[in-house]
Short mmCIF file of C-alpha atoms in Angstrom, two decimals:
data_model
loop_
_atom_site.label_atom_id
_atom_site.label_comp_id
_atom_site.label_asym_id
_atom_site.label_seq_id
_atom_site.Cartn_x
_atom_site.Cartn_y
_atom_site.Cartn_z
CA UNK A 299 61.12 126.63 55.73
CA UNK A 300 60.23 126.86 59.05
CA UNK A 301 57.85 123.94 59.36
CA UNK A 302 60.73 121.88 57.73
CA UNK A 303 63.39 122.90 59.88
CA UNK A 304 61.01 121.93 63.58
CA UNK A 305 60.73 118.78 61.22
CA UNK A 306 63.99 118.01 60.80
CA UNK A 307 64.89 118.79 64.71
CA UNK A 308 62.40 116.57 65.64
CA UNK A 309 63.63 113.99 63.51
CA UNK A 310 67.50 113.91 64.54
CA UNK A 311 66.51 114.15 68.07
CA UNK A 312 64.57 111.05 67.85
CA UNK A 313 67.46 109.54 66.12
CA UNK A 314 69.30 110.43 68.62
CA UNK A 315 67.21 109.47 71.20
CA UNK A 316 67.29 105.61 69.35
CA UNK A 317 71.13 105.35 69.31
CA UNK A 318 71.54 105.97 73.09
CA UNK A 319 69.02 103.45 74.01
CA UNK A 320 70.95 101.25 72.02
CA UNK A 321 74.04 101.95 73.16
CA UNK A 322 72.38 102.01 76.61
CA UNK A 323 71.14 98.77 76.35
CA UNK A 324 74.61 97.14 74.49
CA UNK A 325 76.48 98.33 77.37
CA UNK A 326 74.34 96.81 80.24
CA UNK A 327 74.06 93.81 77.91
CA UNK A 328 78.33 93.59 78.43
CA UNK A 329 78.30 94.56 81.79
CA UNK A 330 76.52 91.65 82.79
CA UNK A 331 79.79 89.57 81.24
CA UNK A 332 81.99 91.52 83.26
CA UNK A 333 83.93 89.09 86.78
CA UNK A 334 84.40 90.78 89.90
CA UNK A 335 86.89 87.48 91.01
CA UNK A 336 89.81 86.59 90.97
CA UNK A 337 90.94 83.83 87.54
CA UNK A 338 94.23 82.60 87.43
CA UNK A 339 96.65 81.32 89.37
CA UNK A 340 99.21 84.05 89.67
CA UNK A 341 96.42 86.48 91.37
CA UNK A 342 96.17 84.42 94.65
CA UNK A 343 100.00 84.36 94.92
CA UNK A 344 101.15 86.58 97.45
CA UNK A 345 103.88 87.80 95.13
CA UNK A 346 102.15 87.39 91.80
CA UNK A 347 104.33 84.60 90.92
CA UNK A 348 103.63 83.05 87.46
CA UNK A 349 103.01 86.81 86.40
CA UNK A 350 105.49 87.29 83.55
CA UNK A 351 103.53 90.39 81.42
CA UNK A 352 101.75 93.20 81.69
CA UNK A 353 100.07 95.64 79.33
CA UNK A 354 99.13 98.89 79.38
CA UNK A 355 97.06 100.88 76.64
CA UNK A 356 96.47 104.65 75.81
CA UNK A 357 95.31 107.09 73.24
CA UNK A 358 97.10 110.33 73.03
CA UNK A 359 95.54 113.19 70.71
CA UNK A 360 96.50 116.46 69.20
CA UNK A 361 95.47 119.35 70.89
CA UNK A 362 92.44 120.63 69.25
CA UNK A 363 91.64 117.53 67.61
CA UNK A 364 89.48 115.03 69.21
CA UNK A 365 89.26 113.09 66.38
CA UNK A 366 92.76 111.81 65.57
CA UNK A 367 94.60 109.80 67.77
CA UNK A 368 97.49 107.56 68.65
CA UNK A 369 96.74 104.51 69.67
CA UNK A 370 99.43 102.89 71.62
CA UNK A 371 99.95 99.30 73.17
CA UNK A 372 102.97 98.13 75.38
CA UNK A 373 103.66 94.86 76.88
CA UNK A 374 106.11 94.78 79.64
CA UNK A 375 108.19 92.26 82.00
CA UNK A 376 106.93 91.63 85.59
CA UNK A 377 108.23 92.41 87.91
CA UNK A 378 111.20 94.38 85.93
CA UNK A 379 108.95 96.45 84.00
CA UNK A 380 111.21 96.60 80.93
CA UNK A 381 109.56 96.93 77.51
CA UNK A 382 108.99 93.73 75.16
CA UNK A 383 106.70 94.73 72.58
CA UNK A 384 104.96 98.44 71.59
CA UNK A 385 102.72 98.62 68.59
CA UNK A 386 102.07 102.48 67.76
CA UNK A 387 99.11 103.47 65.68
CA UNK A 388 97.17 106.51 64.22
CA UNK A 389 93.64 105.50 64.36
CA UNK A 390 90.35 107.94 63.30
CA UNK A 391 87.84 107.93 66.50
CA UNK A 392 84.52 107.70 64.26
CA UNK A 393 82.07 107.34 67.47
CA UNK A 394 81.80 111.17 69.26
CA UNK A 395 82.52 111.32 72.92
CA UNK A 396 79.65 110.89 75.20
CA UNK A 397 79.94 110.72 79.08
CA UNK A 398 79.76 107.42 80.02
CA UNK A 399 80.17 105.64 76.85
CA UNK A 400 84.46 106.42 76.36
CA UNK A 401 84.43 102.51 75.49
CA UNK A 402 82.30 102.86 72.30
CA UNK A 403 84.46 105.38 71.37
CA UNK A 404 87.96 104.00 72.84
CA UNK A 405 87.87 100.67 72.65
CA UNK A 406 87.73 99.39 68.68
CA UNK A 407 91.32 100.86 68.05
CA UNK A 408 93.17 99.71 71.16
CA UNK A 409 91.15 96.09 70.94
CA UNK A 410 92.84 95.98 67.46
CA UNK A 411 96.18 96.81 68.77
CA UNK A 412 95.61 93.59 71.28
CA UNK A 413 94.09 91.23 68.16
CA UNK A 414 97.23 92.19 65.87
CA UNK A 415 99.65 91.32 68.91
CA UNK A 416 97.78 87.93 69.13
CA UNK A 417 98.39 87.00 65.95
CA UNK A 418 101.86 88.19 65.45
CA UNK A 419 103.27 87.20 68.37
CA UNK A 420 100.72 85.55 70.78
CA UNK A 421 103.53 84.45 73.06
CA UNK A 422 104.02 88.10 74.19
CA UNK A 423 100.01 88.69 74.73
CA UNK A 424 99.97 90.44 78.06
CA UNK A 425 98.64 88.65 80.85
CA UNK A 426 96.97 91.37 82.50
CA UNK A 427 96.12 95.27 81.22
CA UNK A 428 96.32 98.32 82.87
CA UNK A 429 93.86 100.92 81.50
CA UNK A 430 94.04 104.71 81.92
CA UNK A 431 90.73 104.81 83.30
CA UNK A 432 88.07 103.69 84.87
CA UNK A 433 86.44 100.20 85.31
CA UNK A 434 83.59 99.72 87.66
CA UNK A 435 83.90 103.06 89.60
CA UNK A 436 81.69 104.58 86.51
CA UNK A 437 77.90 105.73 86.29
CA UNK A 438 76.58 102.77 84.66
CA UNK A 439 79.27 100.56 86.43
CA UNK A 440 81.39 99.74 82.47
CA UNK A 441 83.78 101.81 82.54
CA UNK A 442 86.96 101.58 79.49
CA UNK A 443 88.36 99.02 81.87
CA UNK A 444 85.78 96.92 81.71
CA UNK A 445 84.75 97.23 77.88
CA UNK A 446 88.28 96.63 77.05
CA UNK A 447 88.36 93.94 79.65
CA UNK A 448 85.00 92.14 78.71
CA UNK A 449 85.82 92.11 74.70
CA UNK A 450 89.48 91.26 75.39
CA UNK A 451 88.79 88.43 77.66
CA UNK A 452 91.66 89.68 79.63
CA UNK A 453 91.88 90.47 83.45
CA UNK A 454 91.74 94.34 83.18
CA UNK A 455 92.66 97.08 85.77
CA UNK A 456 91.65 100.74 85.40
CA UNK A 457 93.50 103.37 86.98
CA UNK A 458 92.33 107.12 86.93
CA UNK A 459 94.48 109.43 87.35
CA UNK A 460 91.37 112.00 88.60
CA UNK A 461 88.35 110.88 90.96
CA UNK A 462 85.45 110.15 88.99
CA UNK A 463 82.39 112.61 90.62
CA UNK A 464 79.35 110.89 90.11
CA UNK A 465 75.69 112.23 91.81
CA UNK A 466 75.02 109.49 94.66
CA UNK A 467 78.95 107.76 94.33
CA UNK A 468 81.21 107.37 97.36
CA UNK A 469 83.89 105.94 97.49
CA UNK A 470 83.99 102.71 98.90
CA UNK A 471 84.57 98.78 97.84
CA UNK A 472 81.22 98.95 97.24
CA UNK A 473 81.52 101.11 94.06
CA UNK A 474 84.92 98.91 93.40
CA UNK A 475 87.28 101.81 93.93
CA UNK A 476 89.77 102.55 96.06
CA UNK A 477 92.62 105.53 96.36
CA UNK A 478 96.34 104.26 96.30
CA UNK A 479 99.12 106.45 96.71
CA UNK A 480 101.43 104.45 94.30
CA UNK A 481 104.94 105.06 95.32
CA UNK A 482 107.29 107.01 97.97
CA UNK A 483 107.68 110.42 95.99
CA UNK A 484 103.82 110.47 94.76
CA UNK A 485 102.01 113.00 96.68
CA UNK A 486 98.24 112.76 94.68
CA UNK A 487 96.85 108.88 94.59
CA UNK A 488 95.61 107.14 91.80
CA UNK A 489 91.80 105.53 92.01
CA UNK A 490 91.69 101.76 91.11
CA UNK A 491 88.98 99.85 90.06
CA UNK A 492 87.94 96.72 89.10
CA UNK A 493 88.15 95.94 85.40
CA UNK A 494 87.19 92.66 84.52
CA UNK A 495 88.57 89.27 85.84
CA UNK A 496 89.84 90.44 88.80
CA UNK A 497 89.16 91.35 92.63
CA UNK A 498 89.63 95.20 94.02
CA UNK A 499 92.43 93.93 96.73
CA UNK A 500 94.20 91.89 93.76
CA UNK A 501 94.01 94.86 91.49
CA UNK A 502 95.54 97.45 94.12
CA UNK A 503 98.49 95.22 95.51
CA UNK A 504 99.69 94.35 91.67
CA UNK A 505 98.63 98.24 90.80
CA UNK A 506 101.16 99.14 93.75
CA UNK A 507 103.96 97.01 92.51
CA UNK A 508 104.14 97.96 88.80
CA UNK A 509 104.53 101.34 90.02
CA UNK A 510 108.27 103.06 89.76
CA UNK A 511 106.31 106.66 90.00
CA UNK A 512 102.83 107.54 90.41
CA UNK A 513 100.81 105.77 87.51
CA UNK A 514 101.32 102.37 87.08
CA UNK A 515 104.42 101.54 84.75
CA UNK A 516 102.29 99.90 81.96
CA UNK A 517 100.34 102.98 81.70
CA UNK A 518 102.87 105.02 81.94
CA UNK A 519 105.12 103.45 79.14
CA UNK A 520 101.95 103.65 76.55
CA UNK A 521 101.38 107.41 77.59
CA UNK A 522 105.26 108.58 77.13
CA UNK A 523 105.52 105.88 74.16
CA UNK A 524 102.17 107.31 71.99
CA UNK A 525 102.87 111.01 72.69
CA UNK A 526 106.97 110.66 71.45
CA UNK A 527 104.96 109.07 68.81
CA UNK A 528 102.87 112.54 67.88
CA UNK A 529 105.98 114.83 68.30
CA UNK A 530 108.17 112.76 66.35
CA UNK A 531 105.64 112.00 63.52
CA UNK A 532 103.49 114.94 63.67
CA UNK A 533 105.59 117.66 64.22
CA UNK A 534 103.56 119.81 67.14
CA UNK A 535 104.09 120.40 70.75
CA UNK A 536 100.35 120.62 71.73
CA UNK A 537 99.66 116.93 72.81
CA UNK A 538 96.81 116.05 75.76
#
């Protein structure tokens, strides 16, 4: 019994060792699709004009259970920031959470929120998408911002709410980060990065004006929209 159980622990940690070169190697595979520039016209407008819509995404999840989750899309006006579209779904996370691969895990659901959208209603699609998280400020530089960004084919923002430590990170332009204290009342800053399609300074002035409190309004709206979602549907309080 013994012999077979050092068997089988050798065997499932070279299986494991496999699937995180491969995942490894997929994500520096889409990283290498991912545009630190500026694309359309509205982004070298001083005031954004042409910018009509803006999305935001998040997952909210029952305390306790990290496999559940609501999945939760909003598309709103710019630069009035009222709503125009929400899609609200329970998804099942079937990828486990590993540091520095959220996308593999985050990703599928909210990318189907986006594909629905675009075929229902593709005159609504967002023209840019604020991410509760990370985009380049991350240790392999692919961040959910990015993966999101890169698959989408949509200029993509990430905006942490917490700064990411990472052994031999500063922060700096380099890195594609930058703290912004997002409005008059916030006290704590937000960290914005580059996500995909889009420069740092671009992403921190149009961060700064879809702000009405401290996280951006798109993110914001998904967040308050997903976990009304959970209390109303779910019937518990304990909601992260």
């Amino acid at each position: 019994m013994l012999g077979i159980s050092r068997q089988f622990r050798g065997t499932l940690k070279i299986s494991i060792m496999y699937v995180y070169m491969c995942v490894s190697r997929e994500q520096a595979r889409l990283r290498e699709s991912v545009k630190e520039e500026d694309t359309e016209d509205w982004q070298r407008s001083p005031d954004f004009s042409g910018l009509e819509r803006v999305g935001g995404v998040d997952l909210s999840f029952i305390k306790g259970d990290d496999i559940n989750a609501c999945a939760h899309l909003v598309v709103l006006t710019y630069p009035h920031m009222k709503v125009l579209y929400e899609d609200c779904k329970m998804v099942t996370l079937n990828a486990p959470y590993v540091a520095g691969f959220l996308g593999f895990r985050e990703a599928p659901p909210l990318l189907q929120a986006l594909e629905k959208l675009k075929n229902v209603q593709p005159n609504l699609m967002p023209q840019v998408l604020f991410v509760d998280g990370n985009g380049l400020f991350h240790y392999r530089e692919f961040g959910l911002a990015c993966h999101l960004g890169v698959l989408s084919d949509l200029p993509c923002v990430g905006v942490a709410k917490n700064l990411l430590h990472v052994e031999g990170v500063v922060r700096s332009e380099e890195h594609q980060s930058q703290a912004l204290r997002s409005s008059q009342s916030s006290i704590k800053p937000v960290y914005v990065s580059v996500g995909h399609r889009i420069t740092l300074d671009t992403a921190v002035r149009l961060t700064h004006t879809c702000c009405l409190y401290r996280v951006p309004e798109p993110i914001r709206q998904a967040d308050i929209r997903s976990r009304e979602y959970l209390r109303c549907h779910v019937l518990t309080s304990d909601i992260t």
